[in-house]
Short mmCIF file of C-alpha atoms in Angstrom, two decimals:
data_model
loop_
_atom_site.label_atom_id
_atom_site.label_comp_id
_atom_site.label_asym_id
_atom_site.label_seq_id
_atom_site.Cartn_x
_atom_site.Cartn_y
_atom_site.Cartn_z
CA MET A 1 115.96 368.73 77.81
CA ALA A 2 117.17 368.50 74.21
CA SER A 3 116.61 365.19 72.52
CA ALA A 4 119.63 363.57 70.99
CA ASP A 5 117.70 362.24 68.02
CA LYS A 6 117.37 364.93 65.42
CA LEU A 7 115.06 363.03 63.10
CA ILE A 8 112.29 362.17 65.51
CA ASN A 9 111.50 365.03 67.82
CA THR A 10 110.44 363.94 71.27
CA ASP A 11 111.27 367.07 73.20
CA VAL A 12 109.46 367.61 76.42
CA PRO A 13 109.43 370.88 78.36
CA GLU A 14 111.10 371.33 81.70
CA LYS A 15 109.66 370.28 84.99
CA ASP A 16 108.35 373.68 86.02
CA VAL A 17 105.97 373.81 83.11
CA PHE A 18 104.44 370.57 84.28
CA ALA A 19 104.35 371.74 87.86
CA PHE A 20 102.73 374.99 86.86
CA HIS A 21 99.98 373.33 84.92
CA PHE A 22 99.36 370.74 87.56
CA LEU A 23 99.05 373.28 90.33
CA GLN A 24 96.81 375.36 88.15
CA SER A 25 94.47 372.47 87.56
CA LEU A 26 94.56 371.56 91.23
CA SER A 27 93.50 374.99 92.29
CA ASN A 28 90.83 374.85 89.64
CA LEU A 29 89.57 371.74 91.33
CA ARG A 30 89.72 373.43 94.66
CA LYS A 31 87.58 376.27 93.46
CA GLN A 32 84.96 373.84 92.27
CA ASN A 33 84.73 371.91 95.50
CA PRO A 34 85.21 374.20 98.44
CA PHE A 35 83.89 371.50 100.76
CA ASP A 36 86.30 368.63 100.88
CA THR A 37 84.04 365.80 101.86
CA PRO A 38 86.01 362.96 103.38
CA ASP A 39 83.38 360.36 102.56
CA GLN A 40 83.68 360.53 98.82
CA LYS A 41 87.38 359.89 98.71
CA ASN A 42 87.28 357.89 95.52
CA TYR A 43 85.56 360.69 93.75
CA ARG A 44 88.27 363.12 94.78
CA VAL A 45 90.98 360.69 93.84
CA ARG A 46 89.56 360.29 90.43
CA LYS A 47 89.24 364.03 89.98
CA ILE A 48 92.81 364.59 90.98
CA LYS A 49 93.99 361.89 88.68
CA LYS A 50 92.11 363.35 85.80
CA ALA A 51 93.44 366.78 86.62
CA ALA A 52 96.91 365.34 86.59
CA TYR A 53 96.51 363.81 83.15
CA VAL A 54 94.89 366.87 81.69
CA SER A 55 97.54 369.18 83.04
CA MET A 56 100.17 366.85 81.69
CA ALA A 57 98.58 366.95 78.27
CA ARG A 58 98.47 370.74 78.36
CA ALA A 59 101.99 371.09 79.60
CA ALA A 60 103.44 368.74 77.06
CA GLY A 61 102.36 370.76 74.08
CA GLY A 62 98.58 370.90 74.07
CA SER A 63 97.63 370.28 70.48
CA SER A 64 100.87 369.34 68.88
CA ARG A 65 100.81 365.75 70.01
CA LEU A 66 98.20 363.18 69.15
CA TRP A 67 97.88 361.60 72.55
CA SER A 68 97.47 364.92 74.29
CA ARG A 69 94.72 365.89 71.91
CA ALA A 70 92.94 362.61 72.47
CA LEU A 71 93.29 362.98 76.21
CA LEU A 72 91.90 366.47 76.21
CA ARG A 73 89.05 365.45 73.97
CA ARG A 74 88.23 362.59 76.27
CA ALA A 75 88.26 364.86 79.27
CA ASP A 76 86.14 367.40 77.49
CA LYS A 77 83.40 364.88 77.00
CA ASP A 78 82.94 364.39 80.73
CA ASP A 79 82.97 367.87 82.13
CA ASN A 80 83.88 371.27 80.85
CA LYS A 81 85.38 372.76 83.95
CA ILE A 82 88.87 371.48 83.78
CA VAL A 83 89.34 371.83 80.09
CA ARG A 84 88.88 374.69 77.75
CA PHE A 85 89.61 373.14 74.44
CA SER A 86 88.18 373.71 71.00
CA ARG A 87 86.71 370.63 69.49
CA ARG A 88 88.61 369.19 66.57
CA LYS A 89 87.21 367.04 63.84
CA ARG A 90 87.47 363.43 64.72
CA LYS A 91 90.23 361.78 62.76
CA VAL A 92 88.85 359.12 60.47
CA THR A 93 90.21 355.71 61.27
CA TRP A 94 89.64 354.00 57.98
CA LYS A 95 93.32 354.39 57.29
CA ILE A 96 94.12 351.33 59.32
CA SER A 97 91.89 349.08 57.30
CA SER A 98 93.48 350.24 54.07
CA LYS A 99 96.95 349.59 55.40
CA ARG A 100 96.04 346.18 56.73
CA ARG A 101 95.50 344.79 53.29
CA ARG A 102 98.81 343.03 53.35
CA SER A 103 98.60 342.27 57.02
CA ASN A 104 100.32 338.93 56.77
CA GLN A 105 103.54 340.71 55.93
CA ARG A 106 103.56 343.03 58.96
CA ALA A 107 105.45 341.30 61.72
CA PRO A 108 102.73 339.81 63.92
CA VAL A 109 104.92 340.19 66.99
CA VAL A 110 105.16 343.89 66.52
CA GLU A 111 101.52 344.20 65.66
CA GLU A 112 100.21 342.51 68.77
CA ALA A 113 102.44 344.65 70.93
CA ALA A 114 101.16 347.66 69.02
CA GLU A 115 97.63 346.63 69.89
CA ARG A 116 98.45 346.57 73.57
CA LEU A 117 100.13 349.94 73.30
CA ARG A 118 97.11 351.36 71.55
CA ASN A 119 95.00 350.43 74.54
CA LEU A 120 97.43 352.09 76.90
CA VAL A 121 98.37 355.26 75.09
CA PRO A 122 95.48 357.65 74.65
CA GLY A 123 94.53 358.28 71.06
CA GLY A 124 96.30 355.22 69.82
CA GLY A 125 93.41 353.81 67.90
CA GLY A 126 93.88 355.78 64.71
CA MET A 127 97.60 355.61 64.22
CA GLU A 128 100.03 353.58 62.22
CA THR A 129 102.56 351.54 64.14
CA SER A 130 105.52 353.79 63.47
CA LYS A 131 103.55 356.89 64.48
CA LEU A 132 102.33 355.03 67.53
CA MET A 133 105.87 354.39 68.67
CA GLU A 134 106.76 358.04 68.33
CA GLU A 135 103.77 358.98 70.44
CA THR A 136 104.66 356.34 72.97
CA ALA A 137 108.16 357.76 73.38
CA HIS A 138 106.83 361.24 73.98
CA TYR A 139 104.13 359.92 76.28
CA ILE A 140 106.67 358.03 78.38
CA LYS A 141 108.78 361.14 78.77
CA CYS A 142 105.81 363.22 79.83
CA LEU A 143 104.54 360.59 82.22
CA SER A 144 107.85 360.33 84.00
CA MET A 145 108.02 364.10 84.29
CA GLN A 146 104.53 364.25 85.73
CA VAL A 147 105.36 361.50 88.20
CA LYS A 148 108.38 363.45 89.40
CA VAL A 149 106.34 366.60 89.89
CA MET A 150 103.63 364.81 91.80
CA GLN A 151 106.21 363.07 93.93
CA CYS A 152 107.72 366.40 94.86
CA LEU A 153 104.33 367.80 95.70
CA VAL A 154 103.35 364.90 97.87
CA ASP A 155 106.67 364.93 99.66
CA GLY A 156 106.36 368.64 100.25
CA LEU A 157 102.83 368.52 101.52
CA SER A 158 102.95 365.37 103.60
CA PRO A 159 103.08 365.82 107.34
CA LYS A 160 106.57 365.83 108.80
CA MET B 1 113.49 329.85 14.76
CA ASP B 2 113.23 333.51 14.30
CA LEU B 3 116.81 334.23 14.93
CA THR B 4 118.11 331.84 12.34
CA GLN B 5 115.65 333.08 9.79
CA GLY B 6 116.55 336.62 10.46
CA PHE B 7 120.15 335.74 10.37
CA GLY B 8 119.74 333.80 7.19
CA ALA B 9 118.01 336.74 5.57
CA ARG B 10 120.67 339.07 6.79
CA SER B 11 123.52 336.84 5.91
CA GLY B 12 122.44 337.06 2.36
CA VAL B 13 122.66 340.78 2.70
CA VAL B 14 125.94 340.75 4.43
CA GLY B 15 127.39 338.33 1.89
CA PRO B 16 129.20 340.89 -0.17
CA VAL B 17 130.84 342.21 2.99
CA THR B 18 132.37 339.00 4.19
CA GLY B 19 135.74 340.55 4.12
CA LEU B 20 134.78 342.37 7.28
CA GLU B 21 138.10 342.05 8.97
CA SER B 22 139.82 343.97 6.30
CA LEU B 23 137.42 346.87 6.39
CA ASN B 24 137.46 349.87 8.63
CA PHE B 25 134.54 350.38 10.90
CA SER B 26 133.14 353.37 9.08
CA ASP B 27 133.43 351.58 5.75
CA GLU B 28 131.55 348.58 7.07
CA PHE B 29 128.79 350.84 8.30
CA ARG B 30 128.35 352.35 4.89
CA HIS B 31 128.22 348.91 3.37
CA LEU B 32 125.58 347.77 5.79
CA VAL B 33 123.49 350.83 5.24
CA ALA B 34 123.65 350.35 1.50
CA THR B 35 122.69 346.72 1.62
CA MET B 36 119.87 347.09 4.10
CA PRO B 37 116.43 345.97 2.94
CA PRO B 38 114.48 348.93 1.62
CA GLU B 39 111.90 348.94 4.41
CA ASN B 40 114.50 350.17 6.85
CA THR B 41 114.20 353.87 6.43
CA GLY B 42 115.97 356.07 8.86
CA GLY B 43 119.51 356.71 9.90
CA SER B 44 122.28 354.22 10.09
CA PHE B 45 121.83 353.75 13.78
CA THR B 46 118.22 352.80 13.54
CA ALA B 47 119.26 350.34 10.87
CA LEU B 48 121.63 348.89 13.37
CA LEU B 49 118.72 348.43 15.72
CA GLU B 50 116.79 346.29 13.29
CA MET B 51 119.49 343.71 13.12
CA PRO B 52 119.46 340.66 15.31
CA VAL B 53 121.35 340.45 18.53
CA THR B 54 124.38 338.63 17.35
CA GLN B 55 125.14 341.00 14.57
CA ALA B 56 124.70 343.97 16.83
CA MET B 57 127.13 342.51 19.29
CA GLU B 58 129.53 341.73 16.52
CA LEU B 59 129.39 345.30 15.40
CA LEU B 60 129.93 346.53 18.89
CA HIS B 61 133.12 344.62 19.02
CA PHE B 62 134.43 346.64 16.17
CA THR B 63 134.48 349.74 18.30
CA ASP B 64 137.18 348.17 20.39
CA SER B 65 140.69 349.14 19.62
CA SER B 66 141.71 345.52 19.29
CA SER B 67 140.49 344.17 16.03
CA SER B 68 141.76 340.69 16.80
CA GLN B 69 138.91 340.16 19.23
CA ALA B 70 136.44 341.02 16.51
CA ARG B 71 138.04 338.53 14.22
CA THR B 72 137.66 335.69 16.68
CA VAL B 73 134.07 336.63 17.29
CA THR B 74 133.17 336.77 13.65
CA GLY B 75 134.82 333.40 13.26
CA ASP B 76 132.30 331.59 15.37
CA ILE B 77 129.16 333.62 14.92
CA ALA B 78 126.31 331.19 14.74
CA PRO B 79 122.68 331.61 15.60
CA THR B 80 122.78 329.49 18.72
CA THR B 81 126.15 330.41 20.16
CA LEU B 82 125.75 333.45 22.28
CA HIS B 83 128.49 332.34 24.65
CA PRO B 84 131.04 334.98 23.72
CA PHE B 85 128.91 337.34 25.78
CA GLY B 86 130.39 335.91 28.90
CA ALA B 87 133.74 337.41 28.08
CA LEU B 88 132.45 340.66 26.75
CA THR B 89 134.09 343.95 27.32
CA PHE B 90 131.40 346.45 26.85
CA PRO B 91 132.54 349.61 25.16
CA SER B 92 132.33 352.76 27.09
CA ASN B 93 130.52 354.45 24.30
CA SER B 94 127.33 355.15 26.11
CA LEU B 95 125.32 355.88 23.01
CA LEU B 96 126.00 352.53 21.42
CA LEU B 97 125.41 350.88 24.73
CA ASP B 98 122.03 352.56 24.99
CA ARG B 99 121.12 351.26 21.61
CA ALA B 100 122.39 347.80 22.40
CA ALA B 101 120.46 347.69 25.62
CA ARG B 102 117.29 348.88 24.08
CA PHE B 103 117.71 346.59 21.15
CA SER B 104 118.42 343.56 23.26
CA VAL B 105 115.28 344.43 25.14
CA ILE B 106 113.36 344.35 21.89
CA ALA B 107 115.14 341.20 20.81
CA THR B 108 113.86 339.14 23.69
CA GLU B 109 110.35 340.07 22.77
CA HIS B 110 110.90 338.48 19.41
CA ASN B 111 112.92 335.47 20.42
CA GLY B 112 110.69 333.94 22.99
CA ASN B 113 112.23 330.58 23.67
CA ILE B 114 115.51 330.48 21.85
CA SER B 115 117.90 332.50 23.80
CA GLY B 116 115.60 333.36 26.61
CA GLU B 117 118.04 333.04 29.45
CA THR B 118 121.12 334.28 27.74
CA ALA B 119 119.27 337.20 26.30
CA ASN B 120 117.96 337.95 29.71
CA SER B 121 121.41 337.85 31.16
CA LEU B 122 122.55 340.00 28.30
CA GLN B 123 119.95 342.60 29.01
CA SER B 124 120.56 342.37 32.70
CA ASN B 125 124.16 343.08 31.89
CA SER B 126 123.24 345.96 29.71
CA GLY B 127 120.63 347.17 32.15
CA ALA B 128 123.15 347.17 34.89
CA ASN B 129 125.70 348.65 32.62
CA LEU B 130 123.41 351.50 31.80
CA ASP B 131 123.85 352.41 35.42
CA ARG B 132 127.50 351.65 35.59
CA VAL B 133 128.60 353.18 32.36
CA LYS B 134 127.17 356.47 33.24
CA ALA B 135 128.83 356.40 36.60
CA GLU B 136 131.90 354.26 36.42
CA PRO B 137 133.01 353.47 32.93
CA ALA B 138 136.10 351.72 34.12
CA GLU B 139 134.48 348.88 35.95
CA THR B 140 132.07 347.37 33.50
CA ASP B 141 133.85 344.05 33.58
CA SER B 142 133.52 343.33 37.25
CA MET B 143 129.96 344.53 37.24
CA VAL B 144 129.10 342.15 34.49
CA GLU B 145 130.43 339.30 36.55
CA ASN B 146 128.51 340.43 39.59
CA GLN B 147 125.28 340.79 37.73
CA ASN B 148 125.70 337.40 36.21
CA GLN B 149 126.01 335.83 39.60
CA ASN B 150 123.31 337.94 41.09
CA TYR B 151 120.65 337.00 38.63
CA SER B 152 117.74 336.39 40.98
CA SER B 153 114.29 337.33 39.82
CA GLY B 154 115.68 339.99 37.53
CA LYS B 155 112.77 340.81 35.36
CA ARG B 156 113.39 343.58 32.88
CA LYS B 157 110.71 345.88 34.24
CA GLU B 158 112.11 345.67 37.69
CA ARG B 159 115.61 346.43 36.55
CA GLU B 160 114.49 349.39 34.55
CA LYS B 161 112.28 350.58 37.32
CA LYS B 162 115.18 350.23 39.67
CA VAL B 163 117.35 352.26 37.37
CA LYS B 164 114.73 354.93 37.08
CA SER B 165 113.96 355.09 40.77
CA SER B 166 117.64 355.52 41.57
CA THR B 167 118.22 352.71 43.99
CA ASN B 168 121.57 351.00 44.07
CA LYS B 169 122.55 347.54 45.12
CA THR B 170 124.91 348.01 47.99
CA LYS B 171 125.66 346.02 51.04
CA SER B 172 124.33 348.58 53.47
CA SER B 173 120.85 349.94 53.79
CA VAL B 174 120.17 353.52 54.63
CA GLU B 175 116.93 355.21 55.43
CA SER B 176 116.02 358.82 55.90
CA ASP B 177 113.10 360.06 57.95
CA LYS B 178 113.21 363.68 57.11
CA LEU B 179 112.75 363.62 53.36
CA PRO B 180 109.24 363.34 51.92
CA TYR B 181 110.36 360.45 49.73
CA VAL B 182 112.05 357.61 51.47
CA HIS B 183 115.18 356.54 49.65
CA VAL B 184 115.81 352.92 50.42
CA ARG B 185 118.83 350.97 49.33
CA ALA B 186 118.08 347.37 48.56
CA ARG B 187 120.49 344.79 49.81
CA ARG B 188 122.05 342.27 47.55
CA GLY B 189 119.79 339.49 46.42
CA GLN B 190 116.57 341.01 47.70
CA ALA B 191 113.42 341.43 45.70
CA THR B 192 112.93 344.88 44.34
CA ASP B 193 109.28 345.15 43.54
CA ASN B 194 107.33 348.07 44.87
CA HIS B 195 105.57 346.24 47.64
CA SER B 196 108.63 344.77 49.26
CA LEU B 197 110.46 348.07 48.96
CA ALA B 198 107.68 349.83 50.79
CA GLU B 199 107.54 347.04 53.32
CA ARG B 200 111.24 347.27 53.92
CA ALA B 201 111.10 351.05 54.33
CA ARG B 202 108.30 350.70 56.80
CA ARG B 203 110.09 348.02 58.77
CA GLU B 204 113.18 350.17 59.00
CA LYS B 205 111.12 353.09 60.22
CA ILE B 206 109.64 350.93 62.93
CA ASN B 207 113.04 349.60 63.93
CA ALA B 208 114.45 353.09 64.23
CA ARG B 209 111.65 354.14 66.52
CA MET B 210 112.01 351.00 68.55
CA LYS B 211 115.63 351.86 69.14
CA LEU B 212 114.53 355.25 70.37
CA LEU B 213 112.12 353.64 72.80
CA GLN B 214 114.80 351.26 73.94
CA GLU B 215 117.02 354.11 74.99
CA LEU B 216 114.15 355.71 76.84
CA VAL B 217 113.12 352.78 78.94
CA PRO B 218 115.74 351.83 81.54
CA GLY B 219 117.17 348.38 81.17
CA CYS B 220 115.94 347.78 77.68
CA ASP B 221 119.22 347.83 75.83
CA LYS B 222 120.36 344.68 77.55
CA ILE B 223 117.47 342.67 76.21
CA GLN B 224 117.80 340.85 72.91
CA GLY B 225 114.84 340.44 70.64
CA THR B 226 112.03 342.75 69.76
CA ALA B 227 109.26 340.87 71.54
CA LEU B 228 110.83 341.17 74.97
CA VAL B 229 111.75 344.79 74.39
CA LEU B 230 108.19 345.61 73.46
CA ASP B 231 106.91 343.79 76.52
CA GLU B 232 109.28 345.79 78.64
CA ILE B 233 108.09 349.04 77.10
CA ILE B 234 104.49 348.16 77.74
CA ASN B 235 105.29 347.24 81.33
CA HIS B 236 107.03 350.55 81.78
CA VAL B 237 104.06 352.52 80.52
CA GLN B 238 101.72 350.57 82.76
CA SER B 239 103.93 351.10 85.80
CA LEU B 240 104.11 354.83 85.14
CA GLN B 241 100.36 355.06 84.92
CA ARG B 242 100.00 353.11 88.15
CA GLN B 243 102.45 355.47 89.81
CA VAL B 244 100.37 358.43 88.74
CA GLU B 245 97.31 356.84 90.22
CA MET B 246 99.10 356.03 93.48
CA LEU B 247 100.44 359.54 93.82
CA SER B 248 97.08 361.08 93.12
CA MET B 249 95.61 358.94 95.89
CA ARG B 250 98.26 360.18 98.28
CA LEU B 251 97.68 363.72 97.17
CA ALA B 252 93.98 363.36 97.78
CA ALA B 253 94.71 362.09 101.25
CA VAL B 254 97.08 364.93 101.97
CA ASN B 255 95.04 367.62 100.40
CA PRO B 256 92.25 368.37 102.88
CA ARG B 257 94.83 369.15 105.54
CA VAL B 258 96.33 372.05 103.69
CA ASP B 259 94.49 374.71 101.83
CA PHE B 260 97.11 376.48 99.90
CA ASN B 261 96.50 379.75 98.29
CA LEU B 262 98.18 379.41 94.99
CA ASP B 263 97.03 382.63 93.45
CA SER B 264 99.94 384.74 94.42
CA ILE B 265 102.51 382.13 93.56
CA LEU B 266 101.02 381.31 90.24
CA ALA B 267 100.60 384.94 89.36
CA SER B 268 104.28 385.47 89.84
CA GLU B 269 105.07 382.53 87.63
CA ASN B 270 102.90 383.83 84.85
CA GLY B 271 105.43 385.75 82.90
CA SER B 272 108.36 383.46 83.38
CA LEU B 273 106.96 380.13 82.38
CA MET B 274 106.03 379.15 78.87
CA ASP B 275 103.43 376.70 77.83
CA GLY B 276 104.57 373.57 76.11
CA SER B 277 102.85 374.52 72.91
CA PHE B 278 103.35 378.26 73.28
CA ASN B 279 99.66 378.59 73.25
CA GLY B 280 98.22 381.94 74.10
CA GLU B 281 94.94 380.75 75.44
CA SER B 282 96.26 379.38 78.69
CA TYR B 283 97.59 382.79 79.60
CA HIS B 284 94.15 384.27 79.17
CA GLN B 285 92.78 381.88 81.71
CA LEU B 286 95.42 382.81 84.20
CA GLN B 287 94.92 386.51 83.75
CA GLN B 288 91.22 386.18 84.33
CA TRP B 289 91.92 384.39 87.52
CA PRO B 290 90.10 386.13 90.32
CA PHE B 291 92.14 386.78 93.36
CA ASP B 292 90.46 385.04 96.17
CA GLY B 293 91.53 385.93 99.59
CA TYR B 294 89.96 382.99 101.32
CA HIS B 295 91.67 380.80 103.85
CA GLN B 296 93.61 383.70 105.20
CA PRO B 297 94.11 382.43 108.73
CA GLU B 298 95.95 379.42 107.43
CA TRP B 299 98.51 381.64 105.80
CA GLY B 300 101.06 381.21 108.50
CA ARG B 301 100.84 377.46 108.45
CA GLU B 302 101.18 377.08 104.74
CA GLU B 303 104.16 379.33 104.45
CA ASP B 304 106.72 376.76 105.39
CA HIS B 305 104.86 374.18 103.39
CA HIS B 306 105.27 376.29 100.31
CA GLN B 307 108.89 376.90 100.87
CA ALA B 308 109.55 373.32 101.71
CA ASN B 309 107.65 372.26 98.65
CA PHE B 310 109.10 374.56 96.11
CA SER B 311 112.62 374.68 97.30
CA MET B 312 113.01 370.99 96.84
CA GLY B 313 116.04 370.14 94.82
CA SER B 314 114.33 369.16 91.62
CA ALA B 315 111.32 371.45 91.39
CA THR B 316 112.43 374.86 90.26
CA LEU B 317 109.56 377.12 91.10
CA HIS B 318 111.51 380.25 91.92
CA PRO B 319 111.60 379.90 95.70
CA ASN B 320 113.08 383.40 96.00
CA GLN B 321 109.97 384.88 94.48
CA VAL B 322 107.80 382.79 96.72
CA LYS B 323 109.62 384.07 99.77
CA MET B 324 109.24 387.61 98.58
CA GLU B 325 105.51 387.29 98.10
CA LEU B 326 104.92 385.72 101.44
#
């Protein structure tokens, strides 16, 4: 899927890469919990969801995108089974305070929307607004790809 | 008044050369050099620089082919009348123009209040003409008119800085993302100090990325206004995340029914698929994958599930290979 915009690169790999990584993480999960207990459904749901996000981050270019790195770092903090990821130095976030010196000139409309986006997109806390929008575009593409893969899987596995 | 004093002092010097109209240009130069006060050491051109504005302009006129113009100008040279500058035709001799520009710059430092505005307009002319003359010598006239009308907050430093930083006043604005330095074209009548230039560059960057996002999110190009577009984008991201959560719930519900053995399938995919980041480490993990043969009796049941799953229209997981393995 080649992106039409040559200046800002938001290329995302094909669907099979996502599917591959997702299935890989799912079987990883399966190996951890051979007993599928029906009572702790929420726990399983959460694990699957996390596996989905982590596999998406890996599939979409593991370290080359900020949000994927932040996602993997976040997952690494909780448990080490799903993720094998070398720890990177935490990016210093003082940059924002230095750029907010002339904050009255940055369009407040854009800035408040950027705040909401920062809460949604992983790793958004340490980025400038223009960088944030780039990451958001890539994140949206990856999310839609992951949704398609999961939809296929569910449709394939659901009882006829 | 500094100008009158200077002029008075000079006029005494220039007295013997009142018959200027009859002289050739080179002759007049020699006369001026000879009658310069002794403290002006240096070449004839630097001597020219020491003279007040009006005389410099008068001399510049002599470089024109038409001597009649010069005569009319010399006729009404007075310390306070700098009006002839409105109808100036600047010579295309860039060297003289350089000197004139630099000199007029110096002149305003001396003459604080007298000809503040006109001198400013003069130097804005010359500042702009520095640009123009080097590029388009033919159009100095129209540019002069434009600059006269466009005199906003034209401080000298800003003009010079603009000239040095190679920005042009055009009606369009262009921005480049690839280059390490962002070249921004300022629109007409906009402030050109460093802060607003940077602000404008940044705003254009953000607008370009917002357009990209607009194309990505369905239904966003119909909406007018950045606030609504941003709201729509945020809603889209939230809905996608909710979809992921919903699908993972469904998957969790479906999952205990089927225990698929993915090892064989994934092993066959190993060589054909590439990681998004072309990272080698994920391959290591796959190669170290132990082949578990558990859940064998369910093999028969999961066969059609696999085929049904992976031969779905959109997912391209090499169904032929899957059939071969199974």
